[in-house]
Amino acid sequence: MAAGAFEGQYVWSPAANDRQLASACMDIRAGRYFSAHEVLRETREDFEVRAHRSLVLASEAAGSDLAERWLAEEPSPEAALLWARVAMLRALHMADARDRRQDTLVRIAQTACERAAQLLPTDPTPWVAQLALTRLNRPQDPAPQGLLTAPTGPWYLFAHILRLDPWHREAHHRFLSFFFTRYGGSSSASWDVSAFLSQRAPASSPLRLLPLVALVEDYNPSALLADRTWEQPQWITTAMGIHHNWFPQVAGYRFAPVLDLAYLAHALFMAKREFEAREVLTAMGPYASRMPWSVFGDPEEQLTKARRSCGLPIPSAP
């Protein structure tokens, strides 16, 4: 992974330093899908990159008929996957907007996910898209042993995905989000699930970041000393452990895991560990994600504040 030097302006594109993906996104905006087919086809054995690329491409295609047109003209596993992702995003968007078309779009998305799964049975990505939809119909499968709160949820579907890919990053994040308060869960359940999932992952896994994600999700700016939470020993230990065990692995990644790096940089910055935060922010190069910074204010202002505190270059005024 080579994120590149910081050149004075942030790059907010979710494609980050995946140049092929960025090019495919441009083609999608122009109504062309050949590049999307190429960048997805070469990831059939790399589920992490396949999940990320399909989600980014779907976010570009969701506002047009490209996915439907591609599937009609060339019903390949890649076309079916993009359609499943687009249908998933549309259903979630309608649900968040409380649109009356929600139920119809959910049924369309579920059918699209099933078709994509049939065309490439080894690929967990269509099942992960179905997992994202579960926050709308709220399945209540019993939790396995080992969780203090024993929260019910889409455990059976999650278990199926883990049989295909035990450490699938997006699957774990989608599953955790099911328990967020804003989607009908509770703080206690999200804390419990994030700890359970992270503790079973290898020390060098990005899944160790899940408790930091739950911590940001639970942030309440009106709470007493809310911003000092990250300075508590347990969170310093968590962030420093991730920096020690996972962060060195990032150099071997194909592409910069910008969102995971942002959560780690934020936690270290909030914990007053500027030296380590500087290393993580440097590894990100110019690439930026709106989360977790947007929870605390304008994301560009918050990121700039962290970079300035760590003695790193900040964007110049336009």
C-alpha positions as a Python dict, from the first residue, in 0.01 Angstrom:
ca = {
    (1, 'M'): (0, 0, 0),
    (2, 'A'): (126, 344, -89),
    (3, 'A'): (-118, 617, 4),
    (4, 'G'): (109, 890, -130),
    (5, 'A'): (235, 1212, 21),
    (6, 'F'): (0, 1479, 148),
    (7, 'E'): (-16, 1749, -119),
    (8, 'G'): (-217, 2013, 60),
    (9, 'Q'): (-577, 1906, -10),
    (10, 'Y'): (-782, 1615, 118),
    (11, 'V'): (-913, 1351, -120),
    (12, 'W'): (-1255, 1239, 3),
    (13, 'S'): (-1313, 974, -263),
    (14, 'P'): (-1393, 630, -113),
    (15, 'A'): (-1184, 481, -395),
    (16, 'A'): (-876, 629, -223),
    (17, 'N'): (-557, 505, -394),
    (18, 'D'): (-732, 226, -588),
    (19, 'R'): (-677, 386, -927),
    (20, 'Q'): (-866, 115, -1117),
    (21, 'L'): (-1170, 166, -896),
    (22, 'A'): (-1153, 544, -933),
    (23, 'S'): (-1144, 503, -1312),
    (24, 'A'): (-1438, 262, -1304),
    (25, 'C'): (-1636, 514, -1098),
    (26, 'M'): (-1574, 777, -1366),
    (27, 'D'): (-1697, 536, -1632),
    (28, 'I'): (-2012, 462, -1434),
    (29, 'R'): (-2084, 833, -1410),
    (30, 'A'): (-2051, 841, -1789),
    (31, 'G'): (-2294, 550, -1825),
    (32, 'R'): (-2036, 281, -1907),
    (33, 'Y'): (-1995, -47, -1718),
    (34, 'F'): (-1702, -227, -1886),
    (35, 'S'): (-1446, -100, -1631),
    (36, 'A'): (-1677, -199, -1345),
    (37, 'H'): (-1689, -551, -1485),
    (38, 'E'): (-1310, -566, -1501),
    (39, 'V'): (-1242, -439, -1148),
    (40, 'L'): (-1501, -676, -1001),
    (41, 'R'): (-1409, -982, -1205),
    (42, 'E'): (-1047, -973, -1089),
    (43, 'T'): (-1161, -981, -723),
    (44, 'R'): (-1347, -1313, -733),
    (45, 'E'): (-1087, -1460, -496),
    (46, 'D'): (-1031, -1141, -291),
    (47, 'F'): (-1351, -1096, -96),
    (48, 'E'): (-1239, -789, 99),
    (49, 'V'): (-1155, -590, -213),
    (50, 'R'): (-1465, -726, -391),
    (51, 'A'): (-1690, -605, -110),
    (52, 'H'): (-1531, -261, -102),
    (53, 'R'): (-1525, -211, -477),
    (54, 'S'): (-1883, -329, -527),
    (55, 'L'): (-2009, -93, -257),
    (56, 'V'): (-1823, 209, -396),
    (57, 'L'): (-1937, 132, -751),
    (58, 'A'): (-2296, 86, -632),
    (59, 'S'): (-2290, 425, -461),
    (60, 'E'): (-2203, 575, -801),
    (61, 'A'): (-2461, 370, -991),
    (62, 'A'): (-2755, 400, -751),
    (63, 'G'): (-2889, 718, -911),
    (64, 'S'): (-2905, 579, -1265),
    (65, 'D'): (-3031, 274, -1452),
    (66, 'L'): (-2679, 146, -1527),
    (67, 'A'): (-2699, -158, -1297),
    (68, 'E'): (-3032, -270, -1440),
    (69, 'R'): (-2913, -211, -1797),
    (70, 'W'): (-2587, -400, -1740),
    (71, 'L'): (-2768, -699, -1590),
    (72, 'A'): (-3013, -709, -1882),
    (73, 'E'): (-2737, -687, -2142),
    (74, 'E'): (-2481, -911, -1970),
    (75, 'P'): (-2617, -1127, -1683),
    (76, 'S'): (-2277, -1208, -1529),
    (77, 'P'): (-2197, -1258, -1157),
    (78, 'E'): (-2045, -909, -1157),
    (79, 'A'): (-2354, -747, -1307),
    (80, 'A'): (-2576, -933, -1061),
    (81, 'L'): (-2356, -825, -771),
    (82, 'L'): (-2366, -458, -867),
    (83, 'W'): (-2744, -475, -904),
    (84, 'A'): (-2773, -638, -561),
    (85, 'R'): (-2561, -364, -408),
    (86, 'V'): (-2754, -88, -582),
    (87, 'A'): (-3088, -238, -477),
    (88, 'M'): (-2958, -267, -119),
    (89, 'L'): (-2852, 100, -110),
    (90, 'R'): (-3185, 215, -254),
    (91, 'A'): (-3382, 15, 2),
    (92, 'L'): (-3177, 149, 292),
    (93, 'H'): (-3207, 503, 162),
    (94, 'M'): (-3586, 476, 132),
    (95, 'A'): (-3608, 329, 481),
    (96, 'D'): (-3399, 610, 631),
    (97, 'A'): (-3622, 860, 450),
    (98, 'R'): (-3933, 677, 580),
    (99, 'D'): (-4055, 643, 222),
    (100, 'R'): (-4366, 426, 171),
    (101, 'R'): (-4186, 240, -110),
    (102, 'Q'): (-3949, 86, 143),
    (103, 'D'): (-4110, -259, 159),
    (104, 'T'): (-4117, -297, -218),
    (105, 'L'): (-3755, -196, -250),
    (106, 'V'): (-3653, -435, 26),
    (107, 'R'): (-3818, -725, -160),
    (108, 'I'): (-3643, -622, -482),
    (109, 'A'): (-3309, -604, -300),
    (110, 'Q'): (-3353, -944, -137),
    (111, 'T'): (-3435, -1103, -472),
    (112, 'A'): (-3131, -933, -628),
    (113, 'C'): (-2906, -1062, -349),
    (114, 'E'): (-3038, -1416, -390),
    (115, 'R'): (-2971, -1406, -765),
    (116, 'A'): (-2614, -1280, -715),
    (117, 'A'): (-2548, -1550, -456),
    (118, 'Q'): (-2668, -1820, -694),
    (119, 'L'): (-2439, -1701, -974),
    (120, 'L'): (-2125, -1712, -756),
    (121, 'P'): (-2197, -1929, -448),
    (122, 'T'): (-1849, -1884, -295),
    (123, 'D'): (-1884, -1506, -278),
    (124, 'P'): (-2004, -1377, 62),
    (125, 'T'): (-2076, -1027, -72),
    (126, 'P'): (-2443, -1083, -172),
    (127, 'W'): (-2505, -1231, 172),
    (128, 'V'): (-2341, -926, 331),
    (129, 'A'): (-2581, -709, 132),
    (130, 'Q'): (-2869, -913, 276),
    (131, 'L'): (-2719, -865, 621),
    (132, 'A'): (-2730, -488, 571),
    (133, 'L'): (-3104, -515, 506),
    (134, 'T'): (-3174, -695, 834),
    (135, 'R'): (-3185, -370, 1027),
    (136, 'L'): (-3516, -311, 849),
    (137, 'N'): (-3691, -641, 930),
    (138, 'R'): (-3511, -703, 1264),
    (139, 'P'): (-3468, -1085, 1283),
    (140, 'Q'): (-3449, -1219, 1638),
    (141, 'D'): (-3220, -1525, 1627),
    (142, 'P'): (-3084, -1624, 1970),
    (143, 'A'): (-2728, -1514, 2050),
    (144, 'P'): (-2452, -1771, 2106),
    (145, 'Q'): (-2301, -1820, 2447),
    (146, 'G'): (-2045, -1569, 2564),
    (147, 'L'): (-2243, -1246, 2543),
    (148, 'L'): (-2352, -1083, 2867),
    (149, 'T'): (-2666, -925, 2722),
    (150, 'A'): (-2752, -1220, 2491),
    (151, 'P'): (-2889, -983, 2222),
    (152, 'T'): (-3109, -1138, 1957),
    (153, 'G'): (-3038, -1054, 1595),
    (154, 'P'): (-2944, -1194, 1252),
    (155, 'W'): (-2704, -1448, 1400),
    (156, 'Y'): (-2792, -1729, 1156),
    (157, 'L'): (-2725, -1518, 847),
    (158, 'F'): (-2404, -1385, 1003),
    (159, 'A'): (-2291, -1741, 1080),
    (160, 'H'): (-2350, -1838, 716),
    (161, 'I'): (-2130, -1552, 596),
    (162, 'L'): (-1856, -1650, 840),
    (163, 'R'): (-1854, -2000, 693),
    (164, 'L'): (-1765, -1839, 359),
    (165, 'D'): (-1517, -1589, 503),
    (166, 'P'): (-1451, -1600, 881),
    (167, 'W'): (-1301, -1250, 909),
    (168, 'H'): (-1502, -1058, 649),
    (169, 'R'): (-1463, -694, 744),
    (170, 'E'): (-1788, -549, 607),
    (171, 'A'): (-1994, -839, 742),
    (172, 'H'): (-1871, -767, 1095),
    (173, 'H'): (-1940, -395, 1062),
    (174, 'R'): (-2287, -453, 915),
    (175, 'F'): (-2367, -699, 1189),
    (176, 'L'): (-2249, -462, 1462),
    (177, 'S'): (-2456, -178, 1317),
    (178, 'F'): (-2769, -389, 1356),
    (179, 'F'): (-2734, -332, 1731),
    (180, 'F'): (-2686, 45, 1714),
    (181, 'T'): (-2945, 247, 1902),
    (182, 'R'): (-3042, 444, 1592),
    (183, 'Y'): (-3148, 121, 1420),
    (184, 'G'): (-3350, -17, 1711),
    (185, 'G'): (-3073, -172, 1920),
    (186, 'S'): (-2917, -52, 2244),
    (187, 'S'): (-2586, 78, 2373),
    (188, 'S'): (-2539, -225, 2596),
    (189, 'A'): (-2596, -465, 2305),
    (190, 'S'): (-2359, -280, 2072),
    (191, 'W'): (-2089, -274, 2341),
    (192, 'D'): (-2138, -643, 2406),
    (193, 'V'): (-2133, -743, 2039),
    (194, 'S'): (-1833, -526, 1951),
    (195, 'A'): (-1631, -677, 2236),
    (196, 'F'): (-1739, -1031, 2147),
    (197, 'L'): (-1650, -995, 1779),
    (198, 'S'): (-1321, -814, 1831),
    (199, 'Q'): (-1193, -1051, 2099),
    (200, 'R'): (-1241, -1355, 1877),
    (201, 'A'): (-1045, -1192, 1591),
    (202, 'P'): (-666, -1220, 1557),
    (203, 'A'): (-469, -942, 1726),
    (204, 'S'): (-347, -825, 1384),
    (205, 'S'): (-700, -804, 1239),
    (206, 'P'): (-877, -474, 1159),
    (207, 'L'): (-1178, -623, 1338),
    (208, 'R'): (-1005, -522, 1661),
    (209, 'L'): (-1127, -173, 1572),
    (210, 'L'): (-1493, -265, 1629),
    (211, 'P'): (-1506, -138, 1990),
    (212, 'L'): (-1373, 199, 1869),
    (213, 'V'): (-1656, 209, 1615),
    (214, 'A'): (-1909, 138, 1891),
    (215, 'L'): (-1748, 407, 2106),
    (216, 'V'): (-1793, 670, 1835),
    (217, 'E'): (-2149, 554, 1771),
    (218, 'D'): (-2231, 596, 2140),
    (219, 'Y'): (-2074, 943, 2164),
    (220, 'N'): (-2296, 1197, 2339),
    (221, 'P'): (-2151, 1550, 2325),
    (222, 'S'): (-2380, 1666, 2606),
    (223, 'A'): (-2246, 1406, 2850),
    (224, 'L'): (-2006, 1522, 3118),
    (225, 'L'): (-1644, 1503, 2996),
    (226, 'A'): (-1757, 1320, 2681),
    (227, 'D'): (-1439, 1402, 2489),
    (228, 'R'): (-1224, 1264, 2770),
    (229, 'T'): (-1365, 913, 2725),
    (230, 'W'): (-1080, 812, 2494),
    (231, 'E'): (-831, 902, 2770),
    (232, 'Q'): (-962, 625, 2994),
    (233, 'P'): (-708, 342, 3041),
    (234, 'Q'): (-922, 79, 2869),
    (235, 'W'): (-951, 285, 2550),
    (236, 'I'): (-586, 386, 2551),
    (237, 'T'): (-497, 18, 2583),
    (238, 'T'): (-735, -72, 2299),
    (239, 'A'): (-605, 195, 2062),
    (240, 'M'): (-240, 129, 2143),
    (241, 'G'): (-289, -246, 2099),
    (242, 'I'): (-437, -190, 1752),
    (243, 'H'): (-153, 46, 1666),
    (244, 'H'): (102, -213, 1777),
    (245, 'N'): (-55, -523, 1622),
    (246, 'W'): (-266, -416, 1323),
    (247, 'F'): (-114, -90, 1200),
    (248, 'P'): (218, -249, 1091),
    (249, 'Q'): (20, -485, 865),
    (250, 'V'): (-124, -193, 666),
    (251, 'A'): (196, -149, 465),
    (252, 'G'): (121, -483, 298),
    (253, 'Y'): (-235, -391, 196),
    (254, 'R'): (-318, -355, -173),
    (255, 'F'): (-498, -28, -103),
    (256, 'A'): (-512, 212, 189),
    (257, 'P'): (-785, 107, 439),
    (258, 'V'): (-873, 471, 491),
    (259, 'L'): (-1180, 428, 711),
    (260, 'D'): (-1007, 191, 953),
    (261, 'L'): (-703, 416, 966),
    (262, 'A'): (-928, 714, 1038),
    (263, 'Y'): (-1091, 542, 1337),
    (264, 'L'): (-750, 450, 1476),
    (265, 'A'): (-601, 796, 1416),
    (266, 'H'): (-903, 956, 1580),
    (267, 'A'): (-885, 732, 1887),
    (268, 'L'): (-513, 795, 1932),
    (269, 'F'): (-559, 1170, 1887),
    (270, 'M'): (-842, 1180, 2142),
    (271, 'A'): (-629, 973, 2381),
    (272, 'K'): (-351, 1234, 2355),
    (273, 'R'): (-119, 987, 2181),
    (274, 'E'): (-7, 1236, 1916),
    (275, 'F'): (310, 1048, 1817),
    (276, 'E'): (117, 734, 1722),
    (277, 'A'): (-170, 938, 1570),
    (278, 'R'): (86, 1117, 1352),
    (279, 'E'): (210, 784, 1215),
    (280, 'V'): (-142, 674, 1125),
    (281, 'L'): (-240, 1006, 969),
    (282, 'T'): (82, 1002, 767),
    (283, 'A'): (-1, 653, 637),
    (284, 'M'): (-338, 785, 515),
    (285, 'G'): (-166, 1039, 291),
    (286, 'P'): (-419, 1282, 139),
    (287, 'Y'): (-709, 1035, 160),
    (288, 'A'): (-986, 1112, 405),
    (289, 'S'): (-1316, 965, 521),
    (290, 'R'): (-1602, 1159, 675),
    (291, 'M'): (-1634, 909, 957),
    (292, 'P'): (-1552, 923, 1242),
    (293, 'W'): (-1474, 1295, 1221),
    (294, 'S'): (-1827, 1400, 1119),
    (295, 'V'): (-1966, 1281, 1454),
    (296, 'F'): (-1769, 1557, 1625),
    (297, 'G'): (-1834, 1842, 1383),
    (298, 'D'): (-1739, 1936, 1029),
    (299, 'P'): (-1520, 1642, 915),
    (300, 'E'): (-1263, 1858, 736),
    (301, 'E'): (-1228, 2088, 1036),
    (302, 'Q'): (-1195, 1795, 1276),
    (303, 'L'): (-936, 1618, 1061),
    (304, 'T'): (-743, 1942, 1019),
    (305, 'K'): (-748, 1994, 1396),
    (306, 'A'): (-601, 1646, 1449),
    (307, 'R'): (-334, 1692, 1183),
    (308, 'R'): (-235, 2032, 1319),
    (309, 'S'): (-210, 1893, 1672),
    (310, 'C'): (20, 1617, 1542),
    (311, 'G'): (242, 1864, 1356),
    (312, 'L'): (136, 1752, 1008),
    (313, 'P'): (60, 1967, 700),
    (314, 'I'): (-295, 2094, 669),
    (315, 'P'): (-485, 2211, 360),
    (316, 'S'): (-407, 2561, 244),
    (317, 'A'): (-691, 2806, 192),
    (318, 'P'): (-833, 2786, -162),
}
